[in-house]
Tab-separated table of C-alpha atoms and ligand atoms in Angstrom:
chain	number	residue	atom	x	y	z
A	66	MET	CA	115.460	76.431	55.430
A	67	SER	CA	112.578	77.246	52.764
A	68	LYS	CA	112.343	75.097	49.455
A	69	ASN	CA	111.891	76.634	46.280
A	70	SER	CA	108.233	75.375	46.418
A	71	ASP	CA	107.284	77.853	49.077
A	72	GLY	CA	105.494	81.123	48.220
A	73	PHE	CA	107.333	84.212	46.969
A	74	SER	CA	107.352	86.331	50.385
A	75	THR	CA	108.405	83.261	52.441
A	76	ARG	CA	111.154	82.701	49.999
A	77	ALA	CA	112.013	86.582	50.318
A	78	ILE	CA	112.059	86.405	54.009
A	79	HIS	CA	113.706	83.033	54.498
A	80	VAL	CA	116.082	81.716	51.783
A	81	GLY	CA	119.554	82.076	52.584
A	82	GLN	CA	118.697	83.686	55.917
A	83	ASP	CA	118.494	80.872	58.624
A	84	PRO	CA	119.424	82.564	61.925
A	85	ASP	CA	122.850	82.740	62.560
A	86	PRO	CA	124.454	79.775	64.106
A	87	LEU	CA	126.979	81.786	66.310
A	88	THR	CA	124.200	83.817	68.041
A	89	GLY	CA	120.840	82.984	66.861
A	90	SER	CA	120.582	86.591	65.235
A	91	VAL	CA	117.560	86.458	62.931
A	92	THR	CA	119.126	88.900	60.405
A	93	VAL	CA	121.824	88.035	58.178
A	94	PRO	CA	125.053	89.627	59.925
A	95	ILE	CA	127.070	92.284	58.008
A	96	TYR	CA	130.285	90.822	57.497
A	97	LEU	CA	132.676	93.811	57.254
A	98	THR	CA	135.864	91.976	56.426
A	99	SER	CA	138.175	92.006	53.438
A	100	THR	CA	139.653	88.761	54.224
A	101	TYR	CA	139.495	85.471	56.344
A	102	ALA	CA	141.938	83.806	58.524
A	103	GLN	CA	142.856	80.193	57.113
A	104	ALA	CA	143.370	77.148	59.620
A	105	ASP	CA	146.265	75.738	57.596
A	106	ILE	CA	147.655	76.955	54.089
A	107	GLY	CA	144.878	76.854	51.397
A	108	LYS	CA	142.481	75.538	54.351
A	109	HIS	CA	139.489	77.956	54.591
A	110	GLN	CA	135.863	77.819	55.190
A	111	GLY	CA	134.866	78.813	51.827
A	112	PHE	CA	135.910	82.382	52.134
A	113	GLU	CA	139.023	83.671	51.133
A	114	TYR	CA	138.878	87.456	49.995
A	115	SER	CA	135.763	89.473	49.955
A	116	ARG	CA	135.817	90.560	46.296
A	117	THR	CA	135.757	86.976	45.522
A	118	ASP	CA	133.006	85.789	48.298
A	119	ASN	CA	131.308	87.369	51.180
A	120	PRO	CA	128.976	85.797	53.323
A	121	THR	CA	126.344	88.639	53.424
A	122	ARG	CA	126.515	88.776	49.604
A	123	SER	CA	126.140	84.892	49.496
A	124	ALA	CA	123.085	85.192	51.257
A	125	LEU	CA	121.982	87.712	49.109
A	126	GLN	CA	122.786	85.811	46.101
A	127	GLU	CA	120.907	82.943	47.061
A	128	VAL	CA	117.548	84.655	47.847
A	129	LEU	CA	117.713	86.421	44.629
A	130	ALA	CA	118.337	83.251	42.809
A	131	SER	CA	115.312	81.807	44.472
A	132	LEU	CA	113.017	84.902	43.768
A	133	ASP	CA	113.738	84.225	40.069
A	134	SER	CA	113.757	80.429	40.059
A	135	GLY	CA	117.282	80.564	38.769
A	136	LEU	CA	120.209	78.143	39.281
A	137	GLY	CA	122.123	81.056	40.837
A	138	ALA	CA	122.475	84.706	41.108
A	139	LEU	CA	125.471	87.172	41.513
A	140	ALA	CA	125.200	90.711	42.983
A	141	PHE	CA	127.058	93.915	41.459
A	142	ALA	CA	127.835	97.447	42.466
A	143	SER	CA	125.208	98.756	40.161
A	144	GLY	CA	122.848	97.752	37.376
A	145	MET	CA	125.276	98.923	35.031
A	146	ALA	CA	128.275	96.871	36.731
A	147	ALA	CA	126.090	93.856	36.475
A	148	GLU	CA	125.550	94.614	32.461
A	149	MET	CA	129.147	95.301	31.925
A	150	THR	CA	130.075	91.862	33.446
A	151	ILE	CA	127.602	90.005	31.410
A	152	LEU	CA	128.631	91.825	28.165
A	153	ALA	CA	132.343	90.923	29.094
A	154	LEU	CA	131.362	87.366	28.464
A	155	LEU	CA	131.266	88.260	24.690
A	156	ALA	CA	134.309	88.806	22.597
A	157	SER	CA	135.253	91.347	19.671
A	158	GLY	CA	133.059	90.524	16.536
A	159	ASP	CA	130.052	89.296	18.645
A	160	HIS	CA	126.591	90.607	17.732
A	161	ILE	CA	123.677	91.584	20.055
A	162	VAL	CA	120.139	92.519	18.976
A	163	LEU	CA	119.016	95.307	21.272
A	164	SER	CA	115.678	96.676	21.940
A	165	ASP	CA	115.353	100.216	20.499
A	166	ASP	CA	113.875	101.898	23.581
A	167	VAL	CA	116.503	100.058	25.754
A	168	TYR	CA	117.651	101.841	29.049
A	169	GLY	CA	119.762	104.776	28.010
A	170	GLY	CA	122.659	103.556	30.048
A	171	THR	CA	122.620	100.254	28.231
A	172	PHE	CA	122.844	101.797	25.045
A	173	ARG	CA	125.422	104.135	26.041
A	174	LEU	CA	127.429	101.279	27.242
A	175	LEU	CA	127.309	99.462	23.960
A	176	ASP	CA	127.468	102.440	21.710
A	177	GLN	CA	130.240	104.395	23.323
A	178	VAL	CA	132.269	102.088	25.272
A	179	LEU	CA	131.969	98.423	24.051
A	180	ALA	CA	131.855	99.512	20.378
A	181	ARG	CA	135.462	100.249	20.836
A	182	PHE	CA	136.208	96.815	21.798
A	183	GLY	CA	134.526	95.503	18.561
A	184	LEU	CA	131.009	94.537	19.721
A	185	GLU	CA	128.414	95.045	17.298
A	186	TYR	CA	124.603	95.717	18.007
A	187	THR	CA	121.345	96.167	15.933
A	188	LEU	CA	118.521	98.019	17.435
A	189	VAL	CA	115.136	96.610	16.960
A	190	ASP	CA	111.547	97.310	17.973
A	191	GLY	CA	111.004	94.362	20.400
A	192	THR	CA	107.404	94.153	19.801
A	193	ASP	CA	107.996	93.424	16.058
A	194	LEU	CA	108.972	89.865	16.093
A	195	ASN	CA	109.763	89.778	12.377
A	196	ALA	CA	112.158	92.583	12.859
A	197	VAL	CA	113.866	90.693	15.853
A	198	ARG	CA	114.012	87.574	13.606
A	199	ALA	CA	115.609	89.430	10.628
A	200	ALA	CA	118.026	91.078	13.025
A	201	MET	CA	119.505	87.714	14.195
A	202	ASN	CA	122.978	87.157	12.516
A	203	PRO	CA	125.421	84.059	12.514
A	204	ASN	CA	127.387	86.000	15.069
A	205	THR	CA	124.558	87.041	17.264
A	206	ARG	CA	125.242	85.763	20.912
A	207	LEU	CA	122.845	87.891	22.792
A	208	VAL	CA	119.351	89.410	22.256
A	209	TRP	CA	118.907	91.876	25.035
A	210	MET	CA	115.158	93.159	26.024
A	211	GLU	CA	113.199	94.952	28.407
A	212	SER	CA	109.563	94.717	29.174
A	213	PRO	CA	107.781	96.859	30.219
A	214	THR	CA	110.019	99.387	28.522
A	215	ASN	CA	111.209	102.895	29.580
A	216	PRO	CA	109.364	105.278	29.343
A	217	LEU	CA	106.716	104.160	26.846
A	218	LEU	CA	105.988	100.873	28.736
A	219	LYS	CA	105.694	98.595	25.661
A	220	ILE	CA	105.230	94.903	26.403
A	221	VAL	CA	107.482	92.602	24.721
A	222	ASP	CA	106.422	88.904	24.137
A	223	LEU	CA	109.295	87.411	26.002
A	224	ASP	CA	108.264	83.805	25.375
A	225	ALA	CA	108.266	84.312	21.478
A	226	ILE	CA	111.402	86.341	21.814
A	227	ALA	CA	112.915	83.324	23.538
A	228	ARG	CA	112.240	81.140	20.881
A	229	ILE	CA	113.634	83.313	17.959
A	230	THR	CA	116.726	83.738	20.351
A	231	HIS	CA	117.393	79.918	20.742
A	232	ASP	CA	116.691	79.356	16.974
A	233	GLY	CA	119.627	81.664	16.205
A	234	ARG	CA	121.665	79.737	19.057
A	235	ALA	CA	121.943	82.776	21.149
A	236	LYS	CA	120.951	83.521	24.754
A	237	LEU	CA	118.366	86.003	25.775
A	238	VAL	CA	119.044	88.721	28.462
A	239	VAL	CA	116.019	90.316	29.931
A	240	ASP	CA	116.439	93.640	32.058
A	241	ASN	CA	113.559	92.729	34.593
A	242	THR	CA	114.034	96.245	36.395
A	243	PHE	CA	110.720	97.638	35.849
A	244	ALA	CA	108.509	94.596	36.592
A	245	SER	CA	110.561	92.954	39.432
A	246	SER	CA	110.607	89.105	40.068
A	247	TYR	CA	107.465	89.431	41.900
A	248	LEU	CA	105.505	90.603	38.854
A	249	GLN	CA	107.443	88.756	36.048
A	250	GLN	CA	109.555	85.739	35.732
A	251	PRO	CA	111.428	85.891	32.604
A	252	LEU	CA	113.608	82.587	33.147
A	253	ALA	CA	110.283	80.669	33.204
A	254	LEU	CA	109.376	82.608	29.817
A	255	GLY	CA	112.442	80.990	28.447
A	256	ALA	CA	115.177	83.729	29.310
A	257	ASP	CA	118.640	82.802	29.952
A	258	ILE	CA	119.796	85.558	31.973
A	259	VAL	CA	117.884	88.192	34.005
A	260	VAL	CA	119.500	91.484	35.006
A	261	TYR	CA	118.341	94.021	37.557
A	262	SER	CA	119.102	97.436	38.484
A	263	ALA	CA	118.252	96.488	42.154
A	264	THR	CA	118.556	100.361	42.759
A	265	LYS	CA	115.053	100.422	41.822
A	266	TYR	CA	111.985	97.960	43.049
A	267	LEU	CA	114.190	95.180	44.438
A	268	GLY	CA	115.795	97.809	47.185
A	269	GLY	CA	112.731	99.851	47.097
A	270	HIS	CA	113.833	102.487	49.374
A	271	SER	CA	115.977	104.805	47.143
A	272	ASP	CA	118.839	104.329	49.553
A	273	LEU	CA	121.196	102.211	47.619
A	274	VAL	CA	122.766	101.460	44.059
A	275	MET	CA	123.167	97.978	43.156
A	276	GLY	CA	122.805	95.400	40.403
A	277	ALA	CA	122.064	91.611	40.141
A	278	ALA	CA	122.179	88.869	37.452
A	279	VAL	CA	120.294	85.585	37.737
A	280	LEU	CA	121.312	82.619	35.562
A	281	ALA	CA	119.349	79.719	34.032
A	282	ASP	CA	122.438	77.179	33.548
A	283	GLN	CA	125.621	76.276	35.172
A	284	GLU	CA	127.951	77.047	32.574
A	285	THR	CA	126.677	80.692	32.135
A	286	TYR	CA	126.745	80.771	36.051
A	287	ASP	CA	130.334	79.618	36.162
A	288	ALA	CA	131.329	82.131	33.689
A	289	LEU	CA	129.792	85.027	35.136
A	290	LYS	CA	130.967	84.231	38.659
A	291	PHE	CA	134.473	84.084	37.177
A	292	HIS	CA	133.950	87.404	35.607
A	293	GLN	CA	132.638	88.856	38.904
A	294	ASN	CA	135.562	88.214	40.640
A	295	ALA	CA	137.734	88.876	37.775
A	296	ILE	CA	136.174	92.426	36.958
A	297	GLY	CA	135.630	93.096	40.759
A	298	ALA	CA	132.473	95.451	40.325
A	299	VAL	CA	131.156	93.997	43.647
A	300	PRO	CA	128.607	95.494	46.037
A	301	SER	CA	129.569	96.484	49.762
A	302	PRO	CA	128.525	93.833	52.558
A	303	VAL	CA	126.307	96.948	54.070
A	304	ASP	CA	124.541	97.408	50.615
A	305	CYS	CA	124.006	93.645	50.483
A	306	TRP	CA	122.374	93.755	53.713
A	307	LEU	CA	119.926	96.878	52.656
A	308	LEU	CA	118.931	94.758	49.523
A	309	LEU	CA	118.253	91.687	51.905
A	310	ARG	CA	116.142	93.936	54.023
A	311	GLY	CA	114.251	95.402	50.981
A	312	LEU	CA	113.394	92.201	49.477
A	313	LYS	CA	111.586	90.956	52.478
A	314	THR	CA	108.729	93.215	51.600
A	315	LEU	CA	109.040	93.309	47.797
A	316	ALA	CA	105.704	91.461	47.094
A	317	ILE	CA	103.640	93.682	49.430
A	318	ARG	CA	105.142	96.721	48.085
A	319	MET	CA	104.669	95.684	44.579
A	320	ASP	CA	101.129	94.879	45.224
A	321	LYS	CA	100.580	98.395	46.540
A	322	HIS	CA	102.703	99.911	43.645
A	323	ASP	CA	100.315	98.150	41.147
A	324	GLU	CA	97.317	99.232	42.960
A	325	ASN	CA	98.132	102.906	43.389
A	326	ALA	CA	99.474	102.890	39.575
A	327	ARG	CA	95.976	101.503	38.344
A	328	ALA	CA	94.429	104.190	40.299
A	329	VAL	CA	96.595	106.959	38.857
A	330	ALA	CA	96.101	105.678	35.343
A	331	GLU	CA	92.533	105.358	35.450
A	332	PHE	CA	92.163	109.049	37.355
A	333	LEU	CA	94.278	110.584	34.686
A	334	ASP	CA	92.840	108.999	31.653
A	335	GLY	CA	90.529	111.432	29.769
A	336	LYS	CA	91.097	114.299	32.168
A	337	PRO	CA	91.296	117.762	30.401
A	338	GLY	CA	94.835	118.498	29.726
A	339	VAL	CA	96.128	115.170	29.662
A	340	ARG	CA	96.655	114.262	25.949
A	341	ARG	CA	97.454	110.186	26.606
A	342	VAL	CA	98.062	107.942	29.432
A	343	ILE	CA	100.260	105.030	29.160
A	344	TYR	CA	99.965	101.994	31.529
A	345	PRO	CA	100.032	98.347	30.547
A	346	GLY	CA	96.786	97.818	33.037
A	347	LEU	CA	94.740	100.098	30.803
A	348	PRO	CA	92.591	98.155	28.189
A	349	SER	CA	93.457	100.640	25.533
A	350	HIS	CA	97.048	99.695	26.177
A	351	PRO	CA	98.290	97.657	22.666
A	352	GLY	CA	100.097	95.053	25.160
A	353	HIS	CA	97.298	94.902	27.558
A	354	GLU	CA	96.539	91.249	27.017
A	355	LEU	CA	100.215	90.045	26.457
A	356	ALA	CA	100.852	91.959	29.888
A	357	LYS	CA	98.010	90.067	31.374
A	358	ARG	CA	99.521	86.660	30.316
A	359	GLN	CA	103.230	87.062	31.169
A	360	MET	CA	102.814	89.553	34.487
A	361	ARG	CA	101.340	89.111	37.681
A	362	GLY	CA	100.371	92.523	37.568
A	363	PHE	CA	101.105	95.939	35.477
A	364	GLY	CA	103.576	97.636	37.814
A	365	GLY	CA	104.066	101.209	39.256
A	366	ILE	CA	105.051	103.084	36.350
A	367	VAL	CA	102.596	105.458	34.696
A	368	THR	CA	103.536	107.717	31.694
A	369	VAL	CA	101.379	110.535	30.711
A	370	GLU	CA	101.655	113.245	28.014
A	371	VAL	CA	100.077	116.560	29.082
A	372	ASP	CA	99.161	119.582	26.551
A	373	GLY	CA	101.456	122.518	26.387
A	374	GLY	CA	104.747	120.567	25.789
A	375	ILE	CA	107.722	121.572	27.882
A	376	GLU	CA	105.791	124.368	29.359
A	377	GLY	CA	102.876	122.468	30.173
A	378	ALA	CA	104.875	119.670	31.730
A	379	SER	CA	106.759	121.917	33.765
A	380	ARG	CA	103.722	123.857	35.196
A	381	PHE	CA	102.268	120.394	35.908
A	382	MET	CA	105.437	119.047	37.777
A	383	ARG	CA	106.183	122.242	39.549
A	384	ALA	CA	102.757	122.003	41.152
A	385	LEU	CA	102.947	118.543	42.357
A	386	GLU	CA	103.523	118.184	46.026
A	387	LEU	CA	103.942	114.610	47.116
A	388	PHE	CA	105.563	113.427	43.857
A	389	ALA	CA	109.124	114.798	43.836
A	390	LEU	CA	110.894	115.702	40.639
A	391	ALA	CA	113.535	113.311	40.158
A	392	GLU	CA	115.248	110.716	38.253
A	393	SER	CA	115.023	107.080	39.134
A	394	LEU	CA	112.012	105.165	40.094
A	395	GLY	CA	110.948	102.091	42.300
A	396	GLY	CA	111.100	103.505	45.765
A	397	VAL	CA	108.366	103.738	48.297
A	398	GLU	CA	108.008	107.445	47.547
A	399	SER	CA	106.321	108.896	44.356
A	400	LEU	CA	108.574	110.721	41.753
A	401	ALA	CA	107.774	112.471	38.548
A	402	ASP	CA	110.546	112.396	36.033
A	403	HIS	CA	110.581	114.475	32.602
A	404	PRO	CA	112.318	111.830	30.012
A	405	ALA	CA	113.080	114.399	27.413
A	406	ILE	CA	115.114	116.777	29.584
A	407	MET	CA	116.091	114.553	32.678
A	408	THR	CA	116.568	110.785	31.952
A	409	HIS	CA	116.605	110.691	28.033
A	410	SER	CA	118.348	114.055	27.092
A	411	SER	CA	121.060	111.920	25.630
A	412	VAL	CA	118.793	110.737	22.975
A	413	PRO	CA	118.620	113.405	20.227
A	414	LYS	CA	115.316	115.463	19.675
A	415	GLU	CA	114.455	114.012	16.336
A	416	ALA	CA	114.989	110.294	17.541
A	417	ARG	CA	112.848	111.325	20.861
A	418	ASP	CA	110.034	112.407	18.700
A	419	ALA	CA	110.309	109.333	16.147
A	420	ALA	CA	110.027	107.195	19.402
A	421	GLY	CA	107.091	109.055	20.933
A	422	ILE	CA	109.084	110.727	23.633
A	423	SER	CA	107.463	114.193	23.229
A	424	ASP	CA	108.356	117.239	25.391
A	425	GLY	CA	104.834	117.019	27.077
A	426	LEU	CA	105.868	113.284	28.207
A	427	ILE	CA	106.056	112.602	32.173
A	428	ARG	CA	107.129	109.451	33.777
A	429	LEU	CA	105.226	108.836	37.380
A	430	SER	CA	106.862	106.129	39.591
A	431	VAL	CA	103.947	105.938	41.534
A	432	GLY	CA	104.834	105.235	45.359
A	433	ILE	CA	103.101	103.471	48.077
A	434	GLU	CA	101.604	106.356	49.844
A	435	GLU	CA	97.623	106.411	50.519
A	436	THR	CA	96.089	106.139	47.010
A	437	VAL	CA	93.729	109.230	47.903
A	438	ASP	CA	96.569	111.508	48.843
A	439	LEU	CA	98.315	110.866	45.397
A	440	LEU	CA	95.009	111.265	43.257
A	441	ALA	CA	94.603	114.840	45.151
A	442	ASP	CA	97.884	115.704	44.454
A	443	LEU	CA	97.461	115.040	40.753
A	444	ASP	CA	94.064	116.525	40.804
A	445	GLN	CA	95.462	119.881	42.021
A	446	ALA	CA	98.669	119.969	39.873
A	447	LEU	CA	96.294	119.466	36.665
A	448	LYS	CA	94.311	122.357	37.964
A	449	ALA	CA	97.517	124.370	37.965
A	450	HIS	CA	98.493	123.210	34.751
A	451	GLY	CA	95.142	124.626	33.364
B	118	LIG	C1	118.464	102.119	36.554
B	118	LIG	C2	118.298	101.179	35.317
B	118	LIG	C3	119.532	100.484	35.046
B	118	LIG	C4	120.700	100.867	35.733
B	118	LIG	O1	121.080	100.478	36.800
B	118	LIG	P1	121.985	101.185	37.830
B	118	LIG	O2	121.635	100.575	39.094
B	118	LIG	O3	121.563	102.775	37.882
B	118	LIG	O4	123.449	101.114	37.387
B	118	LIG	C5	119.397	99.495	33.948
B	118	LIG	N1	118.236	99.230	33.509
B	118	LIG	C6	116.965	99.798	33.979
B	118	LIG	C7	115.745	99.586	33.280
B	118	LIG	C8	117.074	101.008	34.719
B	118	LIG	O5	115.954	101.503	35.099
């Protein structure tokens, strides 16, 4: 049905999702099958075995490719499964340039698993283009970046990094989980591979764990498709269906996340007890102008540092009523995370302090509840914090 020129939400609702020819069902059927009857030996309708291909997953992959204007997309059992399969394209002795505040699980995969297989990496501050250039080696195959980063929401110049990457004949992977395809289009900025934890904004309802990769060129797509089947970290058809449903409302959800996060950031900024507010939408954020250029909005994550270290953070977080104390992000419900103890505890304290992940830091995943209710909750929690 819809062409790639159609608007974002039109594609999210229609691409790969024509009414079912058998029944007219307007939603894609969930094909709960492992195998497919063949008319004759080797004569089938494009589906042989569900690790290789499944119609519900195919529909999802089609719409995911369209939303990032990619040549193709592949779905995986989790964001980490997508990352592992991408990294399996490399070989022993290959080198990766990695953002120094990359998602903890990505660092752990390289540092504690793939290093044993001879993959090398160098950590760099992605906002320092000279450092990225200096880290490129003759054996550098990938540059791996996030923007905005987690939890400090640094904004990385993806267009400039893509040029440096391609000068070094490497490929740029962008983990676009925090922005989503609605707020940021890395392939249009020069990236070669976009990777997602679809568990977060793409799914959007905190009800599934899934990952995806979107590819810009045929050769990389073919290689990753081969590895998707060879490694087998594929999602179930039920989860593919849940993600298809989540994607239909991605644009309106992201607009509301963005609106609420701006309101939360402005509300907290300068309040007594609040040491600093980090949000790319605030003009005081060092990446504000760059974010305006490369993103459609600033996203739903607000990081705030309160007075009183761990004690202060815990008084504030205990008092929150609407914001649930939980890891993860990107769902319709607001969540509060304490990076130093919860999501980033595997980073040693000295490294956390050096990076600016202090004990008073709280990461808010601002949901799509009524704005005034969120502000009222934060207001009463700040009073309790004292
Ligand atoms: C959660 C997350 C991942 C890992 O995805 P899972 O679905 O949890 O495996 C990767 N990158 C970022 C930025 C994330 O937030």
